Structures are given as structure tokens and as C-alpha cells.
PDB file of C-alpha atoms in Angstrom:
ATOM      1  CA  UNK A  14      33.235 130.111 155.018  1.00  0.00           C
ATOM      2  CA  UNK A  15      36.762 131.250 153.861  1.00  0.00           C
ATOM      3  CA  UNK A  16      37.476 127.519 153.406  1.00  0.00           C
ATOM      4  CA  UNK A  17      34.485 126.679 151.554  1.00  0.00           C
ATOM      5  CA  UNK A  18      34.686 129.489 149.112  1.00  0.00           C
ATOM      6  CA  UNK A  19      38.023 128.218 147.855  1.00  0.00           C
ATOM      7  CA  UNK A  20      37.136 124.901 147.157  1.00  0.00           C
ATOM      8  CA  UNK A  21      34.364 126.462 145.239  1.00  0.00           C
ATOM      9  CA  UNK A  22      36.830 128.800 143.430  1.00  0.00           C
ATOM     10  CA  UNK A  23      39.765 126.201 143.045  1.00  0.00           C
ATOM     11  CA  UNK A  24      37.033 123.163 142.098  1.00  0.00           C
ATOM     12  CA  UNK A  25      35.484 125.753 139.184  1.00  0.00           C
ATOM     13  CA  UNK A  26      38.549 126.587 137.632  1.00  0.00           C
ATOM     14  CA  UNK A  27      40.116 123.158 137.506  1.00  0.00           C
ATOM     15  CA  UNK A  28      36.601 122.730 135.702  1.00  0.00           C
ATOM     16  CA  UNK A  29      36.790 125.834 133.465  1.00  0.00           C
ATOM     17  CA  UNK A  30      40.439 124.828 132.585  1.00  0.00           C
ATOM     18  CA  UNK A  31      38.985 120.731 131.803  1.00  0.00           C
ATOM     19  CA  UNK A  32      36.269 122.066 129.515  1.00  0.00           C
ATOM     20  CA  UNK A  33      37.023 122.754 125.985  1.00  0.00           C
ATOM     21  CA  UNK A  34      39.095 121.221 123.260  1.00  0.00           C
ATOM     22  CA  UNK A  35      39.276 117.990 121.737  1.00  0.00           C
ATOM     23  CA  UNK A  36      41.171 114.608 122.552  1.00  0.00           C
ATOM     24  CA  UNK A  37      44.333 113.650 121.776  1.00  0.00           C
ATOM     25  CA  UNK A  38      45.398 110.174 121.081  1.00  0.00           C
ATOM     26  CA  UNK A  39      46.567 108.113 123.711  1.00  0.00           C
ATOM     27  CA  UNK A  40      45.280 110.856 126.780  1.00  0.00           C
ATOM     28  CA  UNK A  41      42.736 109.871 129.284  1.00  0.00           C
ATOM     29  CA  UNK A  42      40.039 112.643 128.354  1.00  0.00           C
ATOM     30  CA  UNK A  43      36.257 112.903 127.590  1.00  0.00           C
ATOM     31  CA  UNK A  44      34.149 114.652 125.710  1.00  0.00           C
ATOM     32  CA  UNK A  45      35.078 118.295 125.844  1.00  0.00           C
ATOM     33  CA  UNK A  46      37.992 118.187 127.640  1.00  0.00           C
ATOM     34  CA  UNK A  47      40.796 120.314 126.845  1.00  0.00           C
ATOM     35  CA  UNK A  48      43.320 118.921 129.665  1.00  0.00           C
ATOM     36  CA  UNK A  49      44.419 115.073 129.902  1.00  0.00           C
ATOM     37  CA  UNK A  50      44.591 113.116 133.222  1.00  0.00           C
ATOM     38  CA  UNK A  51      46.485 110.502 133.906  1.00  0.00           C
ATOM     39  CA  UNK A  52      46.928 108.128 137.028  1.00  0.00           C
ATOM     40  CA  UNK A  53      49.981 108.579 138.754  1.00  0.00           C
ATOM     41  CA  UNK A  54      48.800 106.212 141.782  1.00  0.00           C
ATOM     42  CA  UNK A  55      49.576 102.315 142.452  1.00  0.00           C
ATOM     43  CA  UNK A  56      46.283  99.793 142.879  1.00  0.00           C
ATOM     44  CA  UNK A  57      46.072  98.668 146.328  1.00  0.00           C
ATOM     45  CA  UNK A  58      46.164  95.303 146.479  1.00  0.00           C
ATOM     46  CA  UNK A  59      47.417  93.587 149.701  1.00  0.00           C
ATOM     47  CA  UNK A  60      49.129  90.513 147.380  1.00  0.00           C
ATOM     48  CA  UNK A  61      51.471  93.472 145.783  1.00  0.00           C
ATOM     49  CA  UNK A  62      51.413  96.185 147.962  1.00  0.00           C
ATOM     50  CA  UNK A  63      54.973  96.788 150.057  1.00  0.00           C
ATOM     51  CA  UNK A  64      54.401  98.218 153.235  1.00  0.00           C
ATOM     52  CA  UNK A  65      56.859  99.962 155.113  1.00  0.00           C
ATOM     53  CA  UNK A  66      58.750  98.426 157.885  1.00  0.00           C
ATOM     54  CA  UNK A  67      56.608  98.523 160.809  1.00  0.00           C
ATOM     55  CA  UNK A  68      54.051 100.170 159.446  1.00  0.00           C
ATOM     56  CA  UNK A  69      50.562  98.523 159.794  1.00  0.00           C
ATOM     57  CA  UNK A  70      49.322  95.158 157.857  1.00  0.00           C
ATOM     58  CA  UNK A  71      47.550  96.105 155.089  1.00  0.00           C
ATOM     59  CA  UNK A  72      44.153  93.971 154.817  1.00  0.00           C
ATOM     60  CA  UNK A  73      41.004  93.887 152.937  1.00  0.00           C
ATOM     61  CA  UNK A  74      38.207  91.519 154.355  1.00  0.00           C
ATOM     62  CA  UNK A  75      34.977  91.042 152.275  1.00  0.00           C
ATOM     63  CA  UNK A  76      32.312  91.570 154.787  1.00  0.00           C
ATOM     64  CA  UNK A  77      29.151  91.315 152.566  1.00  0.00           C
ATOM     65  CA  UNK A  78      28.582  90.052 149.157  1.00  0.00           C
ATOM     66  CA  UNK A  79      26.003  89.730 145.968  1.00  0.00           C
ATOM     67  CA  UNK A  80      24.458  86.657 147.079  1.00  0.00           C
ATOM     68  CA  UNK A  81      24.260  87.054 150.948  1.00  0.00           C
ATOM     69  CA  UNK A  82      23.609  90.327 151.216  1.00  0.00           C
ATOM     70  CA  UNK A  83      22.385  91.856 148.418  1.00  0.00           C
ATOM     71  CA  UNK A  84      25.508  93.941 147.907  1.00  0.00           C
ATOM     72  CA  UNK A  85      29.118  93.786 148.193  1.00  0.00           C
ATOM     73  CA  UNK A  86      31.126  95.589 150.489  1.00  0.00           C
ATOM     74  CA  UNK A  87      34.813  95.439 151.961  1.00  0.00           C
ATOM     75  CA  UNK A  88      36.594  96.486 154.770  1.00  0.00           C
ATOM     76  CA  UNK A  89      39.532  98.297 155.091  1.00  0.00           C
ATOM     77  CA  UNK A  90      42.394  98.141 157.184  1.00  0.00           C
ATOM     78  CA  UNK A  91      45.953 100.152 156.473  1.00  0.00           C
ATOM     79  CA  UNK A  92      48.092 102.741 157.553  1.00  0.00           C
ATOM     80  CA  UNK A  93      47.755 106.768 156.272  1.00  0.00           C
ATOM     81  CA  UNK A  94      50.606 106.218 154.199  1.00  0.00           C
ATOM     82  CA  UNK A  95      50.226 102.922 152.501  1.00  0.00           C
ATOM     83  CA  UNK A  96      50.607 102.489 148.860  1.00  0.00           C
ATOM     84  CA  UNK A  97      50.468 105.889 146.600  1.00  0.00           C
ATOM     85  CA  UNK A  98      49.871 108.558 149.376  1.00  0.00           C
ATOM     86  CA  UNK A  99      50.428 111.889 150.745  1.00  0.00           C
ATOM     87  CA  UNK A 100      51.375 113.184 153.970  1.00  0.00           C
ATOM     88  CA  UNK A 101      50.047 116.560 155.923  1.00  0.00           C
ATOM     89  CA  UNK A 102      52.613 119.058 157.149  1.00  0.00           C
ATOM     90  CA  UNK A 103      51.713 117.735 160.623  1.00  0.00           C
ATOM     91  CA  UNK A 104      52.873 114.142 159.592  1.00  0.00           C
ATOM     92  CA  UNK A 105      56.661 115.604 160.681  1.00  0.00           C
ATOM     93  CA  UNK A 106      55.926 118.960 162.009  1.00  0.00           C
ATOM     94  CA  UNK A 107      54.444 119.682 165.572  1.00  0.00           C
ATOM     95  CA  UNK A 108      51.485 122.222 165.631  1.00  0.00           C
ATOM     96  CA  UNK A 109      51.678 122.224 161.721  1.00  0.00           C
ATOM     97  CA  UNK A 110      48.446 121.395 159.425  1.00  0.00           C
ATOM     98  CA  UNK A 111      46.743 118.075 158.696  1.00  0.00           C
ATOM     99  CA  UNK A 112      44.590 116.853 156.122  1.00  0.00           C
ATOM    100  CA  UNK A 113      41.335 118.363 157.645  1.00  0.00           C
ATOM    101  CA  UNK A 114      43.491 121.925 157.796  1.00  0.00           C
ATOM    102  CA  UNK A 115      44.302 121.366 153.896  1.00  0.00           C
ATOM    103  CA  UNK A 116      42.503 123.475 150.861  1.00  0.00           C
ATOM    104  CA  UNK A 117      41.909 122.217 147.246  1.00  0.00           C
ATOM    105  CA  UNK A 118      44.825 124.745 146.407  1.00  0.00           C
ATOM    106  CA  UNK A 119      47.293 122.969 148.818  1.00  0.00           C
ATOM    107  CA  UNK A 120      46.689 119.507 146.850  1.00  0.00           C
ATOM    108  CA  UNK A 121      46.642 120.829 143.380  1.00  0.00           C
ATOM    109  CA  UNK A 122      50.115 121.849 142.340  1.00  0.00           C
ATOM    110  CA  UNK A 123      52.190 122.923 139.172  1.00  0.00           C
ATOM    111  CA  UNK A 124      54.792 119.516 139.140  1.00  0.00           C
ATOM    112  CA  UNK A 125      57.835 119.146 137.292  1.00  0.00           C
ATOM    113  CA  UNK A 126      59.347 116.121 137.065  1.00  0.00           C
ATOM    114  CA  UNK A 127      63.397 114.480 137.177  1.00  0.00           C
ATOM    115  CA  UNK A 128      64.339 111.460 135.353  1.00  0.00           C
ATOM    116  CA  UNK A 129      67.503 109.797 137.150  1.00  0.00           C
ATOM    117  CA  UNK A 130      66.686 106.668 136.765  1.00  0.00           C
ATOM    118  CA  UNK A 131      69.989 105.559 135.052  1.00  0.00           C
ATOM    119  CA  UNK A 132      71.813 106.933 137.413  1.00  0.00           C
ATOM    120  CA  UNK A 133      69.770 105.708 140.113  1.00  0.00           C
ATOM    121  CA  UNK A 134      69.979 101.884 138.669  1.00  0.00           C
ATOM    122  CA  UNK A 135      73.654 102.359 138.886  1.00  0.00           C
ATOM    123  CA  UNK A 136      73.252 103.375 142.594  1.00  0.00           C
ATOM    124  CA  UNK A 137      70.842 102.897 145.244  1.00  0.00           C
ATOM    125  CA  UNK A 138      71.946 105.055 147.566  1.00  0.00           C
ATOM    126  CA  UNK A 139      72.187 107.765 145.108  1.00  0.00           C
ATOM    127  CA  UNK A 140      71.276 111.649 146.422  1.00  0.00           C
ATOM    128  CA  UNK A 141      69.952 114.305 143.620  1.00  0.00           C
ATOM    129  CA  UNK A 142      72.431 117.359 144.447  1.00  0.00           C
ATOM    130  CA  UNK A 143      71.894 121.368 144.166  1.00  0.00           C
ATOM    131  CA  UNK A 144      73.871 120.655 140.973  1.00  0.00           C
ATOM    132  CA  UNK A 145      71.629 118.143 139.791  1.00  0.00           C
ATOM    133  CA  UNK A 146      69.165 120.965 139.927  1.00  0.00           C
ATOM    134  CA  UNK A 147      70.887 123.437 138.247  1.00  0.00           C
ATOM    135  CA  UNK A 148      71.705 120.706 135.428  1.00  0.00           C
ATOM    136  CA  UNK A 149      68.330 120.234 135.100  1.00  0.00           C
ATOM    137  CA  UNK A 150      67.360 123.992 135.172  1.00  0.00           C
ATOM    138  CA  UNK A 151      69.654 124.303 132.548  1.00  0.00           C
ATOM    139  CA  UNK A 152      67.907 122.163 130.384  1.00  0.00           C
ATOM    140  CA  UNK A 153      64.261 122.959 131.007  1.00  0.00           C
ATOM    141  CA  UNK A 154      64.217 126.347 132.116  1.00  0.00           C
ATOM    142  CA  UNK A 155      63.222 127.687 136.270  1.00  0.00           C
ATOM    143  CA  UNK A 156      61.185 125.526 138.276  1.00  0.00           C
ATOM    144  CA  UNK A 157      58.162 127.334 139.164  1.00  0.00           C
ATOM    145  CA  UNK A 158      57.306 128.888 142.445  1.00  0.00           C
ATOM    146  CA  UNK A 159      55.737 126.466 144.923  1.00  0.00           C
ATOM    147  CA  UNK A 160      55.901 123.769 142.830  1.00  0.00           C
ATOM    148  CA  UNK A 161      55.585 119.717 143.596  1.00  0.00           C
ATOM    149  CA  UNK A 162      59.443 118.312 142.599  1.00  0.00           C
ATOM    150  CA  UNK A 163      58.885 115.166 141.517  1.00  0.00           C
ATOM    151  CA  UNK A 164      62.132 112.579 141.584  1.00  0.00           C
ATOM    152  CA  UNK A 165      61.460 109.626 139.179  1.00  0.00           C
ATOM    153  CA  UNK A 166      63.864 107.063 140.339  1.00  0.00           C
ATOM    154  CA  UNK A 167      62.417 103.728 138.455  1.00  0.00           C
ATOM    155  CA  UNK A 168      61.471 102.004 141.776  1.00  0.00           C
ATOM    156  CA  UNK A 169      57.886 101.941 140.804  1.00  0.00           C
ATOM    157  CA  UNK A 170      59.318  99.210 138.166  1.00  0.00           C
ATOM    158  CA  UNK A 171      60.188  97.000 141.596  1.00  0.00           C
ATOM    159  CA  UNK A 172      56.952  97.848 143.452  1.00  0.00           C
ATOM    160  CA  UNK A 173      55.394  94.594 144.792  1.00  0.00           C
ATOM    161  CA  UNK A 174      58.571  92.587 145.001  1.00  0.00           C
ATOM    162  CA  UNK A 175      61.201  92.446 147.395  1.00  0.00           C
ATOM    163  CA  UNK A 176      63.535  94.947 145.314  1.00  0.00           C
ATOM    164  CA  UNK A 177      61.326  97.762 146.350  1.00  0.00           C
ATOM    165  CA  UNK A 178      62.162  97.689 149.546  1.00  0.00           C
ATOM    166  CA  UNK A 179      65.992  96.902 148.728  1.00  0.00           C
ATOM    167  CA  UNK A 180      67.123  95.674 152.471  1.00  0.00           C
ATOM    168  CA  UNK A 181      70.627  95.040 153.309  1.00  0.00           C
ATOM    169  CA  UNK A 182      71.435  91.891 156.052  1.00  0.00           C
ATOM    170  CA  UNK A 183      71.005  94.165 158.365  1.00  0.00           C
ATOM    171  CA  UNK A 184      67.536  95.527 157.529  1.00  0.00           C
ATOM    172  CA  UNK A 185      68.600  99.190 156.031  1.00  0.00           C
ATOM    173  CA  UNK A 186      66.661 100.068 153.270  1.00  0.00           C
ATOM    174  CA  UNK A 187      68.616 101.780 150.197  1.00  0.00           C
ATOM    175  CA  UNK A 188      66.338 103.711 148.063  1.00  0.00           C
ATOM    176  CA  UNK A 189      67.346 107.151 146.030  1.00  0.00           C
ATOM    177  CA  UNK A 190      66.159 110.191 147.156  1.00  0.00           C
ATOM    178  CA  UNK A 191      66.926 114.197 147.869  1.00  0.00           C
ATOM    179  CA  UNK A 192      69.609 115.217 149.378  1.00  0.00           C
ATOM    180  CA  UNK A 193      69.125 117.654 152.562  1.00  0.00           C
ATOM    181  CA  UNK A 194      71.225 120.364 150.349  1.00  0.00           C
ATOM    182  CA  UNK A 195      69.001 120.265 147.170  1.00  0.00           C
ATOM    183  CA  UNK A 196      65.521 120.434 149.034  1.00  0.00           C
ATOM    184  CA  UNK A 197      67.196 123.351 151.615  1.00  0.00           C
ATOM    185  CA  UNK A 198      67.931 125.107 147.545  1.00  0.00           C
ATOM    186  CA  UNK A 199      64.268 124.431 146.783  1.00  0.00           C
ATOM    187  CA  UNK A 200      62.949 126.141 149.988  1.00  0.00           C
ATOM    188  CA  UNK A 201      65.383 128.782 150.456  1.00  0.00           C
ATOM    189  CA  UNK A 202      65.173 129.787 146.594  1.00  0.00           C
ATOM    190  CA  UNK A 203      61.444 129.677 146.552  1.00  0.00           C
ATOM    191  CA  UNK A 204      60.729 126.637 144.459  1.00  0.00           C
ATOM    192  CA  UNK A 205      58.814 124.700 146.808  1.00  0.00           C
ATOM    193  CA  UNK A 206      58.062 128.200 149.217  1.00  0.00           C
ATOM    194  CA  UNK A 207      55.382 127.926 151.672  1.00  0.00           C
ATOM    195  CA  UNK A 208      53.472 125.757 149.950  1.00  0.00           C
ATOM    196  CA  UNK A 209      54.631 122.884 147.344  1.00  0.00           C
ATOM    197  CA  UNK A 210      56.444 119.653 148.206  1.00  0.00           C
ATOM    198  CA  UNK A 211      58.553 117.057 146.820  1.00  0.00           C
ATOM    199  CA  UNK A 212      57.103 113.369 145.444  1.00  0.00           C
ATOM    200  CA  UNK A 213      58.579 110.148 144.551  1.00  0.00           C
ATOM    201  CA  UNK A 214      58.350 106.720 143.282  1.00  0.00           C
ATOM    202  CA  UNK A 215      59.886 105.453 146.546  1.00  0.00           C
ATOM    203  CA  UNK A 216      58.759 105.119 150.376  1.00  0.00           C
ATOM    204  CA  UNK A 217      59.819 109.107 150.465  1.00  0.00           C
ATOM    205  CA  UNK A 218      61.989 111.697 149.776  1.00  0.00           C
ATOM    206  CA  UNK A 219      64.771 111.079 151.805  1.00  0.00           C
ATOM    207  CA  UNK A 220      67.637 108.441 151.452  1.00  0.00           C
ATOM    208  CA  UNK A 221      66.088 104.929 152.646  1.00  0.00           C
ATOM    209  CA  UNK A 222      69.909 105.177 154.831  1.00  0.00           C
ATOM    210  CA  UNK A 223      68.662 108.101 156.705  1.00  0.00           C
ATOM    211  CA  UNK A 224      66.667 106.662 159.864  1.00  0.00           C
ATOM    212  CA  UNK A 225      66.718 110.663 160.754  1.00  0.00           C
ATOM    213  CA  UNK A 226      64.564 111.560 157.770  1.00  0.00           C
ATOM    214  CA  UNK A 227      66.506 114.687 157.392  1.00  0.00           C
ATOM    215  CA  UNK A 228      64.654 115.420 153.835  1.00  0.00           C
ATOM    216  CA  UNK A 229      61.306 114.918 155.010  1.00  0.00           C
ATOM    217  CA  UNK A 230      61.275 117.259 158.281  1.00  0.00           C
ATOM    218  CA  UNK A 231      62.675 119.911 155.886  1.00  0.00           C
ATOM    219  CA  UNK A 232      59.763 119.490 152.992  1.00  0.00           C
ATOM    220  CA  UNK A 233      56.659 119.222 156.095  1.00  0.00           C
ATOM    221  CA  UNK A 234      57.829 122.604 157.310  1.00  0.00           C
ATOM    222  CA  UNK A 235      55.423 125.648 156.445  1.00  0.00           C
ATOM    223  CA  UNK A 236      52.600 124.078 154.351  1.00  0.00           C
ATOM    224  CA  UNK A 237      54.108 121.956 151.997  1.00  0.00           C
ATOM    225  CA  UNK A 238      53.022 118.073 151.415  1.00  0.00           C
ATOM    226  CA  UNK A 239      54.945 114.884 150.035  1.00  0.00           C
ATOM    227  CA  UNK A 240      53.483 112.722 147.518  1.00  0.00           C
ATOM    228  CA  UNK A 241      55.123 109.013 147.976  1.00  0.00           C
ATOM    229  CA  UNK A 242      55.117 105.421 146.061  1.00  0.00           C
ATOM    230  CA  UNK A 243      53.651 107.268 142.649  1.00  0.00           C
ATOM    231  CA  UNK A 244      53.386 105.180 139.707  1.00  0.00           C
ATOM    232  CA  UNK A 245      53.326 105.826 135.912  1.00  0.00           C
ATOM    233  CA  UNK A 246      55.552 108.180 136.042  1.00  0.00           C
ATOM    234  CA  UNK A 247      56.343 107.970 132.071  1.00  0.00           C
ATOM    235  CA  UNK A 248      52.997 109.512 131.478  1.00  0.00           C
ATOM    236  CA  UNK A 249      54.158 112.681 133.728  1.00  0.00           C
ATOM    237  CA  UNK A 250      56.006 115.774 131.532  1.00  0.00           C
ATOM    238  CA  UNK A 251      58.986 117.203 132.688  1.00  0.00           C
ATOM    239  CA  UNK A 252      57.401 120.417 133.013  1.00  0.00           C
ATOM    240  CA  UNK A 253      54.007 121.978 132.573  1.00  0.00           C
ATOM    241  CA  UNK A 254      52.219 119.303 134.289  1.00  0.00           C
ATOM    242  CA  UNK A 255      50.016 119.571 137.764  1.00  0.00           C
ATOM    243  CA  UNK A 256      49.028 117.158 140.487  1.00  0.00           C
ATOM    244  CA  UNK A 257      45.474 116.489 141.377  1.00  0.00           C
ATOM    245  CA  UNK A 258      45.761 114.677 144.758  1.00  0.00           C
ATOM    246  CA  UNK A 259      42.737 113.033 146.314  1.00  0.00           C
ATOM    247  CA  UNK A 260      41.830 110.225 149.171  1.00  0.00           C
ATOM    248  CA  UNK A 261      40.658 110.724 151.951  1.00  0.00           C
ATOM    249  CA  UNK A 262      40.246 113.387 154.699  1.00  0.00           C
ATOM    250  CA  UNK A 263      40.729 111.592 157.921  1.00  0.00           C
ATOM    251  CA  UNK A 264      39.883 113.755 161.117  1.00  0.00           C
ATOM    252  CA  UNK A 265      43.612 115.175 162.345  1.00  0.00           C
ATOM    253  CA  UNK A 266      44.948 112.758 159.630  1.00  0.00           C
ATOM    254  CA  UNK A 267      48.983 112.522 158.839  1.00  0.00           C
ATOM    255  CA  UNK A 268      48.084 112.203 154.941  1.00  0.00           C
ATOM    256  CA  UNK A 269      45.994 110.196 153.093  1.00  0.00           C
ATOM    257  CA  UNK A 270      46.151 106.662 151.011  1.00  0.00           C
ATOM    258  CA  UNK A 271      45.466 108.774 147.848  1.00  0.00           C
ATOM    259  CA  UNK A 272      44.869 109.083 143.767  1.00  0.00           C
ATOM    260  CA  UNK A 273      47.169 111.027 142.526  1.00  0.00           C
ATOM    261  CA  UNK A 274      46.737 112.320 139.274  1.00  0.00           C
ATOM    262  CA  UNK A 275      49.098 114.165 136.471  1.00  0.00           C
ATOM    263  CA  UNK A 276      46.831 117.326 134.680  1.00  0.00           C
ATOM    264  CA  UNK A 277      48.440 117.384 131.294  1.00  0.00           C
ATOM    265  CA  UNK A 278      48.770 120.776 129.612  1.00  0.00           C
ATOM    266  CA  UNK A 279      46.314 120.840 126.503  1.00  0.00           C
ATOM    267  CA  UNK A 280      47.811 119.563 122.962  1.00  0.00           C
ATOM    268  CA  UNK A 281      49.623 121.746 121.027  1.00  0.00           C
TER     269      UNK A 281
END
């Protein structure tokens, strides 16, 4: 009952808070709707999609169609966290929750977002730093409490093609990401708390170097989720934003294959 009564409560408001208002130019919103949405979320496609070394083959199989059957239908096969995806708490934490333990409130998050991508074309390997934060801070004012920290890199730009997964000769990946420092600052400050996370345009938060994943045991501790391989990033604010995350709710699942949406703050 407890969990059933806060979908209801966090599925009205997001409602209440959609209703209202008129469109603005170049927003995804309907009739009525005060709020814009916007696709933060990759198609998946097995021709384009990069899956993670040694994850599973990504495959879709049509299994009926129009004229055979009537209808048209597909079959699915891939891994919890292919393409644009989140992962449960339980994905890196023992005894912690997964998706079927998750509320609406723990997938709908106030976001803010970083731009180092021109620091991150100049460097592969490069780590955002407390100080980044600060910078950043400085510039845009407190990140909210239990918010989603999103780290726009510019690998979405590579996403389909070899570059994404940036391999050296001897198989390392080198992708941007967190540094252990900044997301221990997020946690220990309260920015991320007991419940928020961290997302990215890459495989995940931590440095594609680190075969520890030193980031990503810190961010699945408590109740907090990761958001991975997002896309459109550009449409995203730096601040004032939220993330919508869908997909679906796999019994003891790690995550989910998801939609991902941005929830734009209404115009003026």
C-alpha cells in the first residue's frame, strides 16, 4: 500500500505540474502543458548500438509480421544496461535495492548538468575534480540536495562508431568520467544524499581506465541510481531541469534499458 500510494502521489503531481501553460517554440509539449520534455535516450538499434565489452549481443529478431500473422511483433534480446539505461543500487551494492524495490520518486530527480566537453576532447582520460565542482558552483549557484549530476562529455557525438568505445591495443577503454574525490564531495556534502545519482553520456561514471569501478560502487551506495549512454544532452539546462526515467521493471533487475527524459522548467 505505502508503495502504491506514492506512485499515485508522485504520478499526480508530475501531472499537476505538466498541466497548464502554453508552448514554447522548439519544446516537445502538447496542448496544455506548462513543462517541456525532451528525450535524453539513444534509439536502440543493434546496427549502431555499442555494447560494452562482454556484455551480451544485442539482437532483435522479427518473429511475426503484417502479412503472416496479422501483426508484427519482435523479440528482444540484450543486457539490463544496454544502450541509454539505468542501474538499481543493487547493480554494485550487496543487499541494496533493485528496480522492483524502486518508487516513482527514486527515478524522478532535480538534474543539473556539466559541460566539459572541450576539455574532455582534449583528453580522454580526463577526471571532473572537487574543484571542477566548486568552479561550476561558482557559476550557477548550489547543486540541489539529492540531485542527478549529470557529466556531458560529447561521447554521445561518437555513439555507434568505434570512437565510443575508444580502446587502446591493449583493449582499455578511455572514456571521461568522475573522479572518486568529486562524487565522495557530492555524497558527503549532501548533493547526491541518500537518494540522487550521477549520469553520463558514456558507458558510466567512472574512468573507462578504472577496471575497479571505484566511482560507481560509491554512487550505488544508499539509494542512489546511475543514468548511462544519455543522448541529446544540448536540449538538457544546466540547472532547473529533472529526469523522468522509465523502462522496464525486471523482477530483482540491476537497472533497466530505459527512456530517459529531461522535464524542462516552464518558459519564462
Amino acid at each position: 500500500m505505502r508503495r502504491r500510494h506514492m506512485l499515485g502521489a508522485a504520478g499526480a503531481g508530475l501531472a499537476g505540474a505538466l498541466i497548464g501553460g502554453e508552448a514554447r517554440a522548439g519544446r516537445r509539449r502538447g496542448p496544455g502543458l506548462a513543462l517541456g520534455l525532451v528525450s535524453l535516450s539513444h534509439v536502440n538499434d543493434p546496427a549502431t548500438t555499442t555494447v560494452y565489452p562482454g556484455d551480451p549481443a544485442f539482437e532483435l529478431e522479427t518473429v511475426a509480421t503484417l502479412e503472416r500473422d496479422g501483426f508484427y511483433l519482435q523479440f528482444v534480446r540484450e543486457g539490463e544496461h544496454t544502450g541509454t539505461h539505468w542501474g538499481a543500487p543493487g547493480h554494485f551494492t550487496a543487499g541494496a535495492a533493485l528496480a522492483d524495490d524502486l518508487d516513482v520518486a527514486d527515478l524522478f530527480l532535480p538534474a543539473v548538468k556539466i559541460d566539459v566537453r572541450r576539455r574532455c576532447a582534449r583528453d580522454a582520460d580526463f577526471a571532473l575534480s572537487v574543484r571542477d565542482l566548486r568552479d561550476w558552483e561558482r557559476r550557477h549557484g548550489r547543486i540541489p540536495e539529492e540531485s542527478m549530476v549529470i557529466l556531458w562529455t560529447g561521447w554521445e557525438s561518437r555513439w555507434g562508431t568505434e570512437a565510443f568505445l575508444n580502446q587502446d591495443a591493449d583493449g582499455v577503454l578511455h572514456q571521461p568520467g568522475f573522479s572518486p574525490e568529486a562524487v565522495r564531495w557530492l555524497v558527503d556534502t549532501g548533493r547526491l544524499g541518500h537518494r540522487g545519482g550521477t549520469g553520463t553520456d558514456t558507458f558510466g561514471p567512472d574512468l573507462g581506465t578504472d577496471a575497479s569501478y571505484a566511482v560507481s560502487r560509491l554512487v550505488y551506495q544508499r539509494h542512489r541510481i546511475s543514468l548511462e549512454i544519455l543522448a541529446n544532452l544540448g536540449a538538457l539546462p544546466a540547472t532547473g531541469a529533472y529526469v523522468l526515467c522509465g523502462g522496464q521493471i525486471n523482477k530483482a533487475g540491476s537497472g533497466s534499458t530505459a527512456l530517459i527524459y529531461g522535464v524542462l522548467p516552464p518558459p519564462g
